[in-house]
JSON list of C-alpha atoms and ligand atoms in Angstrom, two decimals:
[
{"chain": "A", "resi": 1, "resn": "ALA", "atom": "CA", "xyz": [0.01, 0.00, 0.00]},
{"chain": "A", "resi": 2, "resn": "GLU", "atom": "CA", "xyz": [1.13, 3.56, -0.64]},
{"chain": "A", "resi": 3, "resn": "THR", "atom": "CA", "xyz": [2.32, 5.69, 2.18]},
{"chain": "A", "resi": 4, "resn": "GLU", "atom": "CA", "xyz": [2.08, 9.46, 2.56]},
{"chain": "A", "resi": 5, "resn": "LEU", "atom": "CA", "xyz": [5.15, 11.44, 3.64]},
{"chain": "A", "resi": 6, "resn": "PHE", "atom": "CA", "xyz": [3.10, 13.31, 6.28]},
{"chain": "A", "resi": 7, "resn": "ASN", "atom": "CA", "xyz": [-0.43, 13.43, 7.66]},
{"chain": "A", "resi": 8, "resn": "ILE", "atom": "CA", "xyz": [-2.84, 14.93, 5.09]},
{"chain": "A", "resi": 9, "resn": "ASN", "atom": "CA", "xyz": [-4.95, 16.43, 7.95]},
{"chain": "A", "resi": 10, "resn": "ILE", "atom": "CA", "xyz": [-2.51, 19.33, 7.97]},
{"chain": "A", "resi": 11, "resn": "LEU", "atom": "CA", "xyz": [-3.26, 20.03, 4.37]},
{"chain": "A", "resi": 12, "resn": "GLU", "atom": "CA", "xyz": [-6.94, 19.61, 4.87]},
{"chain": "A", "resi": 13, "resn": "ARG", "atom": "CA", "xyz": [-6.90, 22.22, 7.58]},
{"chain": "A", "resi": 14, "resn": "LEU", "atom": "CA", "xyz": [-5.48, 24.58, 5.03]},
{"chain": "A", "resi": 15, "resn": "SER", "atom": "CA", "xyz": [-8.68, 23.74, 3.07]},
{"chain": "A", "resi": 16, "resn": "LEU", "atom": "CA", "xyz": [-6.87, 22.74, -0.12]},
{"chain": "A", "resi": 17, "resn": "SER", "atom": "CA", "xyz": [-8.02, 19.97, -2.37]},
{"chain": "A", "resi": 18, "resn": "LYS", "atom": "CA", "xyz": [-8.91, 19.85, -6.06]},
{"chain": "A", "resi": 19, "resn": "ILE", "atom": "CA", "xyz": [-8.35, 22.81, -8.33]},
{"chain": "A", "resi": 20, "resn": "GLU", "atom": "CA", "xyz": [-9.31, 22.20, -12.07]},
{"chain": "A", "resi": 21, "resn": "GLY", "atom": "CA", "xyz": [-8.19, 18.63, -12.38]},
{"chain": "A", "resi": 22, "resn": "LEU", "atom": "CA", "xyz": [-5.15, 19.21, -10.25]},
{"chain": "A", "resi": 23, "resn": "LEU", "atom": "CA", "xyz": [-4.74, 17.48, -6.87]},
{"chain": "A", "resi": 24, "resn": "ILE", "atom": "CA", "xyz": [-2.58, 19.02, -4.19]},
{"chain": "A", "resi": 25, "resn": "ARG", "atom": "CA", "xyz": [-1.30, 16.57, -1.64]},
{"chain": "A", "resi": 26, "resn": "PRO", "atom": "CA", "xyz": [1.66, 15.24, 0.28]},
{"chain": "A", "resi": 27, "resn": "LEU", "atom": "CA", "xyz": [4.30, 13.23, -1.62]},
{"chain": "A", "resi": 28, "resn": "LYS", "atom": "CA", "xyz": [3.42, 9.52, -1.72]},
{"chain": "A", "resi": 29, "resn": "SER", "atom": "CA", "xyz": [5.63, 6.49, -1.97]},
{"chain": "A", "resi": 30, "resn": "GLY", "atom": "CA", "xyz": [4.06, 5.63, -5.36]},
{"chain": "A", "resi": 31, "resn": "ASP", "atom": "CA", "xyz": [5.15, 9.05, -6.79]},
{"chain": "A", "resi": 32, "resn": "TYR", "atom": "CA", "xyz": [8.31, 7.39, -8.01]},
{"chain": "A", "resi": 33, "resn": "ASP", "atom": "CA", "xyz": [6.08, 6.06, -10.86]},
{"chain": "A", "resi": 34, "resn": "ARG", "atom": "CA", "xyz": [4.26, 9.39, -11.32]},
{"chain": "A", "resi": 35, "resn": "GLY", "atom": "CA", "xyz": [7.38, 11.19, -12.55]},
{"chain": "A", "resi": 36, "resn": "PHE", "atom": "CA", "xyz": [8.40, 12.99, -9.37]},
{"chain": "A", "resi": 37, "resn": "LEU", "atom": "CA", "xyz": [12.07, 12.55, -9.97]},
{"chain": "A", "resi": 38, "resn": "GLN", "atom": "CA", "xyz": [11.63, 13.51, -13.66]},
{"chain": "A", "resi": 39, "resn": "LEU", "atom": "CA", "xyz": [10.06, 16.74, -12.45]},
{"chain": "A", "resi": 40, "resn": "LEU", "atom": "CA", "xyz": [13.03, 17.45, -10.17]},
{"chain": "A", "resi": 41, "resn": "THR", "atom": "CA", "xyz": [15.37, 17.25, -13.15]},
{"chain": "A", "resi": 42, "resn": "GLN", "atom": "CA", "xyz": [13.84, 20.50, -14.30]},
{"chain": "A", "resi": 43, "resn": "LEU", "atom": "CA", "xyz": [15.34, 22.10, -11.18]},
{"chain": "A", "resi": 44, "resn": "THR", "atom": "CA", "xyz": [18.85, 20.43, -10.97]},
{"chain": "A", "resi": 45, "resn": "GLU", "atom": "CA", "xyz": [20.82, 17.26, -11.40]},
{"chain": "A", "resi": 46, "resn": "VAL", "atom": "CA", "xyz": [19.01, 14.26, -9.99]},
{"chain": "A", "resi": 47, "resn": "GLY", "atom": "CA", "xyz": [21.15, 11.34, -11.11]},
{"chain": "A", "resi": 48, "resn": "ASN", "atom": "CA", "xyz": [20.08, 7.71, -11.39]},
{"chain": "A", "resi": 49, "resn": "VAL", "atom": "CA", "xyz": [17.93, 7.15, -8.39]},
{"chain": "A", "resi": 50, "resn": "ASN", "atom": "CA", "xyz": [16.33, 3.74, -8.48]},
{"chain": "A", "resi": 51, "resn": "ARG", "atom": "CA", "xyz": [13.05, 2.67, -6.81]},
{"chain": "A", "resi": 52, "resn": "GLU", "atom": "CA", "xyz": [14.79, 1.21, -3.74]},
{"chain": "A", "resi": 53, "resn": "GLN", "atom": "CA", "xyz": [16.87, 4.31, -3.16]},
{"chain": "A", "resi": 54, "resn": "PHE", "atom": "CA", "xyz": [13.82, 6.47, -3.55]},
{"chain": "A", "resi": 55, "resn": "LEU", "atom": "CA", "xyz": [11.79, 4.43, -1.12]},
{"chain": "A", "resi": 56, "resn": "ASN", "atom": "CA", "xyz": [14.66, 4.24, 1.43]},
{"chain": "A", "resi": 57, "resn": "ARG", "atom": "CA", "xyz": [15.03, 8.03, 1.36]},
{"chain": "A", "resi": 58, "resn": "PHE", "atom": "CA", "xyz": [11.22, 8.52, 1.44]},
{"chain": "A", "resi": 59, "resn": "HIS", "atom": "CA", "xyz": [10.88, 6.36, 4.57]},
{"chain": "A", "resi": 60, "resn": "MET", "atom": "CA", "xyz": [13.85, 8.09, 6.25]},
{"chain": "A", "resi": 61, "resn": "MET", "atom": "CA", "xyz": [12.23, 11.49, 5.60]},
{"chain": "A", "resi": 62, "resn": "ARG", "atom": "CA", "xyz": [8.91, 10.20, 6.91]},
{"chain": "A", "resi": 63, "resn": "THR", "atom": "CA", "xyz": [10.52, 8.80, 10.09]},
{"chain": "A", "resi": 64, "resn": "THR", "atom": "CA", "xyz": [12.11, 12.16, 11.01]},
{"chain": "A", "resi": 65, "resn": "GLY", "atom": "CA", "xyz": [8.78, 13.96, 10.59]},
{"chain": "A", "resi": 66, "resn": "SER", "atom": "CA", "xyz": [10.58, 17.15, 9.50]},
{"chain": "A", "resi": 67, "resn": "TYR", "atom": "CA", "xyz": [9.94, 16.90, 5.72]},
{"chain": "A", "resi": 68, "resn": "TYR", "atom": "CA", "xyz": [6.83, 18.27, 4.14]},
{"chain": "A", "resi": 69, "resn": "ILE", "atom": "CA", "xyz": [6.95, 17.65, 0.39]},
{"chain": "A", "resi": 70, "resn": "ILE", "atom": "CA", "xyz": [3.88, 19.09, -1.35]},
{"chain": "A", "resi": 71, "resn": "VAL", "atom": "CA", "xyz": [3.08, 17.85, -4.84]},
{"chain": "A", "resi": 72, "resn": "VAL", "atom": "CA", "xyz": [0.61, 18.81, -7.48]},
{"chain": "A", "resi": 73, "resn": "GLU", "atom": "CA", "xyz": [-0.73, 15.92, -9.50]},
{"chain": "A", "resi": 74, "resn": "ASP", "atom": "CA", "xyz": [-2.43, 16.33, -12.90]},
{"chain": "A", "resi": 75, "resn": "VAL", "atom": "CA", "xyz": [-5.12, 13.75, -12.23]},
{"chain": "A", "resi": 76, "resn": "SER", "atom": "CA", "xyz": [-5.95, 13.08, -15.89]},
{"chain": "A", "resi": 77, "resn": "ILE", "atom": "CA", "xyz": [-2.43, 11.79, -16.64]},
{"chain": "A", "resi": 78, "resn": "GLY", "atom": "CA", "xyz": [-1.36, 10.69, -13.13]},
{"chain": "A", "resi": 79, "resn": "LYS", "atom": "CA", "xyz": [1.77, 12.79, -13.22]},
{"chain": "A", "resi": 80, "resn": "ILE", "atom": "CA", "xyz": [3.40, 15.12, -10.64]},
{"chain": "A", "resi": 81, "resn": "ILE", "atom": "CA", "xyz": [3.66, 18.47, -12.23]},
{"chain": "A", "resi": 82, "resn": "ALA", "atom": "CA", "xyz": [4.80, 20.76, -9.44]},
{"chain": "A", "resi": 83, "resn": "SER", "atom": "CA", "xyz": [6.32, 20.46, -6.03]},
{"chain": "A", "resi": 84, "resn": "ALA", "atom": "CA", "xyz": [7.76, 22.41, -3.11]},
{"chain": "A", "resi": 85, "resn": "THR", "atom": "CA", "xyz": [9.39, 21.20, 0.10]},
{"chain": "A", "resi": 86, "resn": "LEU", "atom": "CA", "xyz": [9.26, 22.58, 3.62]},
{"chain": "A", "resi": 87, "resn": "VAL", "atom": "CA", "xyz": [12.04, 21.23, 5.95]},
{"chain": "A", "resi": 88, "resn": "ALA", "atom": "CA", "xyz": [11.40, 22.14, 9.54]},
{"chain": "A", "resi": 89, "resn": "GLU", "atom": "CA", "xyz": [14.70, 22.40, 11.26]},
{"chain": "A", "resi": 90, "resn": "GLN", "atom": "CA", "xyz": [14.74, 21.99, 15.08]},
{"chain": "A", "resi": 91, "resn": "LYS", "atom": "CA", "xyz": [16.52, 24.75, 17.06]},
{"chain": "A", "resi": 92, "resn": "PHE", "atom": "CA", "xyz": [17.42, 25.60, 20.63]},
{"chain": "A", "resi": 93, "resn": "ILE", "atom": "CA", "xyz": [17.34, 29.34, 19.83]},
{"chain": "A", "resi": 94, "resn": "HIS", "atom": "CA", "xyz": [14.16, 31.42, 19.97]},
{"chain": "A", "resi": 95, "resn": "ASN", "atom": "CA", "xyz": [12.80, 29.16, 22.74]},
{"chain": "A", "resi": 96, "resn": "CYS", "atom": "CA", "xyz": [13.49, 25.87, 20.97]},
{"chain": "A", "resi": 97, "resn": "ALA", "atom": "CA", "xyz": [11.83, 27.15, 17.79]},
{"chain": "A", "resi": 98, "resn": "MET", "atom": "CA", "xyz": [11.82, 25.63, 14.32]},
{"chain": "A", "resi": 99, "resn": "ARG", "atom": "CA", "xyz": [13.33, 27.26, 11.32]},
{"chain": "A", "resi": 100, "resn": "GLY", "atom": "CA", "xyz": [11.53, 26.52, 8.03]},
{"chain": "A", "resi": 101, "resn": "ARG", "atom": "CA", "xyz": [13.45, 26.01, 4.89]},
{"chain": "A", "resi": 102, "resn": "LEU", "atom": "CA", "xyz": [11.77, 26.27, 1.52]},
{"chain": "A", "resi": 103, "resn": "GLU", "atom": "CA", "xyz": [13.42, 23.83, -0.85]},
{"chain": "A", "resi": 104, "resn": "ASP", "atom": "CA", "xyz": [13.11, 22.31, -4.30]},
{"chain": "A", "resi": 105, "resn": "VAL", "atom": "CA", "xyz": [10.35, 24.52, -5.81]},
{"chain": "A", "resi": 106, "resn": "VAL", "atom": "CA", "xyz": [9.73, 23.27, -9.33]},
{"chain": "A", "resi": 107, "resn": "VAL", "atom": "CA", "xyz": [6.92, 23.49, -11.80]},
{"chain": "A", "resi": 108, "resn": "ASN", "atom": "CA", "xyz": [6.85, 21.45, -15.09]},
{"chain": "A", "resi": 109, "resn": "ASN", "atom": "CA", "xyz": [7.66, 23.89, -17.82]},
{"chain": "A", "resi": 110, "resn": "LYS", "atom": "CA", "xyz": [4.61, 22.73, -19.82]},
{"chain": "A", "resi": 111, "resn": "TYR", "atom": "CA", "xyz": [2.46, 24.01, -16.97]},
{"chain": "A", "resi": 112, "resn": "ARG", "atom": "CA", "xyz": [4.01, 27.46, -16.67]},
{"chain": "A", "resi": 113, "resn": "GLY", "atom": "CA", "xyz": [1.82, 30.59, -16.47]},
{"chain": "A", "resi": 114, "resn": "LYS", "atom": "CA", "xyz": [-0.85, 28.94, -14.27]},
{"chain": "A", "resi": 115, "resn": "HIS", "atom": "CA", "xyz": [0.59, 30.35, -11.08]},
{"chain": "A", "resi": 116, "resn": "LEU", "atom": "CA", "xyz": [1.43, 26.86, -9.77]},
{"chain": "A", "resi": 117, "resn": "GLY", "atom": "CA", "xyz": [4.77, 28.06, -8.37]},
{"chain": "A", "resi": 118, "resn": "LYS", "atom": "CA", "xyz": [2.92, 30.69, -6.34]},
{"chain": "A", "resi": 119, "resn": "LEU", "atom": "CA", "xyz": [0.38, 28.09, -5.26]},
{"chain": "A", "resi": 120, "resn": "VAL", "atom": "CA", "xyz": [2.91, 25.56, -3.90]},
{"chain": "A", "resi": 121, "resn": "VAL", "atom": "CA", "xyz": [4.95, 28.23, -2.17]},
{"chain": "A", "resi": 122, "resn": "ASN", "atom": "CA", "xyz": [1.93, 29.66, -0.52]},
{"chain": "A", "resi": 123, "resn": "ILE", "atom": "CA", "xyz": [1.01, 26.22, 0.77]},
{"chain": "A", "resi": 124, "resn": "VAL", "atom": "CA", "xyz": [4.53, 25.88, 2.30]},
{"chain": "A", "resi": 125, "resn": "LEU", "atom": "CA", "xyz": [4.10, 29.40, 3.75]},
{"chain": "A", "resi": 126, "resn": "GLN", "atom": "CA", "xyz": [0.88, 28.39, 5.41]},
{"chain": "A", "resi": 127, "resn": "LEU", "atom": "CA", "xyz": [2.28, 25.11, 6.60]},
{"chain": "A", "resi": 128, "resn": "ALA", "atom": "CA", "xyz": [5.37, 26.83, 8.10]},
{"chain": "A", "resi": 129, "resn": "ARG", "atom": "CA", "xyz": [3.04, 29.23, 10.00]},
{"chain": "A", "resi": 130, "resn": "TYR", "atom": "CA", "xyz": [0.87, 26.34, 11.22]},
{"chain": "A", "resi": 131, "resn": "LEU", "atom": "CA", "xyz": [3.92, 24.50, 12.54]},
{"chain": "A", "resi": 132, "resn": "HIS", "atom": "CA", "xyz": [5.10, 27.63, 14.33]},
{"chain": "A", "resi": 133, "resn": "CYS", "atom": "CA", "xyz": [8.32, 28.11, 12.38]},
{"chain": "A", "resi": 134, "resn": "TYR", "atom": "CA", "xyz": [9.81, 31.47, 13.48]},
{"chain": "A", "resi": 135, "resn": "LYS", "atom": "CA", "xyz": [11.06, 32.16, 9.87]},
{"chain": "A", "resi": 136, "resn": "LEU", "atom": "CA", "xyz": [11.18, 30.59, 6.44]},
{"chain": "A", "resi": 137, "resn": "SER", "atom": "CA", "xyz": [14.29, 30.86, 4.39]},
{"chain": "A", "resi": 138, "resn": "LEU", "atom": "CA", "xyz": [15.33, 29.96, 0.89]},
{"chain": "A", "resi": 139, "resn": "ASP", "atom": "CA", "xyz": [18.12, 30.40, -1.62]},
{"chain": "A", "resi": 140, "resn": "CYS", "atom": "CA", "xyz": [17.50, 30.79, -5.34]},
{"chain": "A", "resi": 141, "resn": "LYS", "atom": "CA", "xyz": [18.97, 31.96, -8.64]},
{"chain": "A", "resi": 142, "resn": "ASP", "atom": "CA", "xyz": [19.12, 35.73, -9.16]},
{"chain": "A", "resi": 143, "resn": "HIS", "atom": "CA", "xyz": [16.28, 35.85, -11.72]},
{"chain": "A", "resi": 144, "resn": "LEU", "atom": "CA", "xyz": [13.87, 34.28, -9.22]},
{"chain": "A", "resi": 145, "resn": "ILE", "atom": "CA", "xyz": [14.36, 37.01, -6.57]},
{"chain": "A", "resi": 146, "resn": "PRO", "atom": "CA", "xyz": [11.40, 39.12, -7.83]},
{"chain": "A", "resi": 147, "resn": "PHE", "atom": "CA", "xyz": [9.17, 36.01, -7.76]},
{"chain": "A", "resi": 148, "resn": "TYR", "atom": "CA", "xyz": [9.95, 35.31, -4.11]},
{"chain": "A", "resi": 149, "resn": "GLU", "atom": "CA", "xyz": [9.74, 38.98, -3.15]},
{"chain": "A", "resi": 150, "resn": "SER", "atom": "CA", "xyz": [6.30, 39.11, -4.73]},
{"chain": "A", "resi": 151, "resn": "LEU", "atom": "CA", "xyz": [5.29, 36.35, -2.24]},
{"chain": "A", "resi": 152, "resn": "GLY", "atom": "CA", "xyz": [6.59, 38.33, 0.73]},
{"chain": "A", "resi": 153, "resn": "PHE", "atom": "CA", "xyz": [10.19, 37.16, 1.18]},
{"chain": "A", "resi": 154, "resn": "LYS", "atom": "CA", "xyz": [12.62, 39.86, 1.99]},
{"chain": "A", "resi": 155, "resn": "ARG", "atom": "CA", "xyz": [16.38, 40.08, 1.59]},
{"chain": "A", "resi": 156, "resn": "GLU", "atom": "CA", "xyz": [17.75, 40.97, 5.01]},
{"chain": "A", "resi": 157, "resn": "PRO", "atom": "CA", "xyz": [20.48, 43.49, 4.46]},
{"chain": "A", "resi": 158, "resn": "SER", "atom": "CA", "xyz": [22.25, 42.57, 7.68]},
{"chain": "A", "resi": 159, "resn": "ASN", "atom": "CA", "xyz": [22.02, 38.93, 6.98]},
{"chain": "A", "resi": 160, "resn": "ALA", "atom": "CA", "xyz": [21.92, 38.59, 3.17]},
{"chain": "A", "resi": 161, "resn": "ASN", "atom": "CA", "xyz": [25.01, 36.54, 2.55]},
{"chain": "A", "resi": 162, "resn": "TYR", "atom": "CA", "xyz": [24.55, 32.98, 1.39]},
{"chain": "A", "resi": 163, "resn": "LEU", "atom": "CA", "xyz": [27.71, 30.85, 1.23]},
{"chain": "A", "resi": 164, "resn": "ASN", "atom": "CA", "xyz": [28.39, 27.23, 0.18]},
{"chain": "A", "resi": 165, "resn": "ILE", "atom": "CA", "xyz": [31.12, 24.69, 0.03]},
{"chain": "A", "resi": 166, "resn": "ARG", "atom": "CA", "xyz": [30.25, 22.28, -2.78]},
{"chain": "A", "resi": 167, "resn": "PHE", "atom": "CA", "xyz": [31.46, 18.66, -2.30]},
{"chain": "B", "resi": 201, "resn": "LIG", "atom": "C1", "xyz": [17.58, 26.16, -5.59]},
{"chain": "B", "resi": 201, "resn": "LIG", "atom": "C2", "xyz": [16.44, 25.58, -4.73]},
{"chain": "B", "resi": 201, "resn": "LIG", "atom": "C3", "xyz": [16.95, 24.59, -3.67]},
{"chain": "B", "resi": 201, "resn": "LIG", "atom": "C4", "xyz": [17.56, 23.46, -4.56]},
{"chain": "B", "resi": 201, "resn": "LIG", "atom": "C5", "xyz": [18.70, 23.99, -5.36]},
{"chain": "B", "resi": 201, "resn": "LIG", "atom": "C6", "xyz": [19.33, 22.93, -6.25]},
{"chain": "B", "resi": 201, "resn": "LIG", "atom": "C7", "xyz": [14.38, 26.71, -4.03]},
{"chain": "B", "resi": 201, "resn": "LIG", "atom": "C8", "xyz": [13.74, 27.82, -3.27]},
{"chain": "B", "resi": 201, "resn": "LIG", "atom": "N1", "xyz": [15.77, 26.67, -4.07]},
{"chain": "B", "resi": 201, "resn": "LIG", "atom": "O1", "xyz": [18.42, 26.90, -4.83]},
{"chain": "B", "resi": 201, "resn": "LIG", "atom": "O2", "xyz": [15.96, 24.13, -2.87]},
{"chain": "B", "resi": 201, "resn": "LIG", "atom": "O3", "xyz": [17.97, 22.40, -3.66]},
{"chain": "B", "resi": 201, "resn": "LIG", "atom": "O4", "xyz": [18.18, 25.03, -6.22]},
{"chain": "B", "resi": 201, "resn": "LIG", "atom": "O5", "xyz": [20.41, 23.47, -6.96]},
{"chain": "B", "resi": 201, "resn": "LIG", "atom": "O6", "xyz": [13.69, 25.95, -4.64]},
{"chain": "B", "resi": 201, "resn": "LIG", "atom": "P1", "xyz": [21.82, 22.83, -6.75]},
{"chain": "B", "resi": 201, "resn": "LIG", "atom": "O7", "xyz": [21.74, 21.44, -7.37]},
{"chain": "B", "resi": 201, "resn": "LIG", "atom": "O8", "xyz": [22.67, 23.74, -7.52]},
{"chain": "B", "resi": 201, "resn": "LIG", "atom": "O9", "xyz": [22.12, 22.83, -5.31]}
]
């Protein structure tokens, strides 16, 4: 039987269900066969992730309870066409608060112009608020800054540096 990454009641509380043949729901274990990883290739390098690897990672994420992967399924073709992830990071600071991280926002390029990016990010925003995250952060390419600013994200001048070491 298929498993959901997290309890759908959270999403139902946000009163989201079907919109014009599109189903918004948590990632499910069967989404390996609904093109979830193919969708992620439109964001970055995915590599050759087989079913076993996918399921192992899925169940690890589910066990931690900190991963909220939202997907949009085009019900007529049974494919995942958009996704966004909320990672809720546990902290000691801010009275043992959680810091939300917005990750892996992607919309199938054939479905552009339907405001699906805005839709999935707004769901993550509501979810982060519902979970009492004290802030929600993201990093993105330069050309996407206006998109995220339009959704209420702000560059913090005092804290605007984002650094990586790539391995
Ligand atoms: C973007 C994504 C990040 C993703 C990364 C992959 C958002 C808001 N940001 O920064 O989540 O993991 O791209 O690119 O979706 P990379 O393979 O170069 O790390």
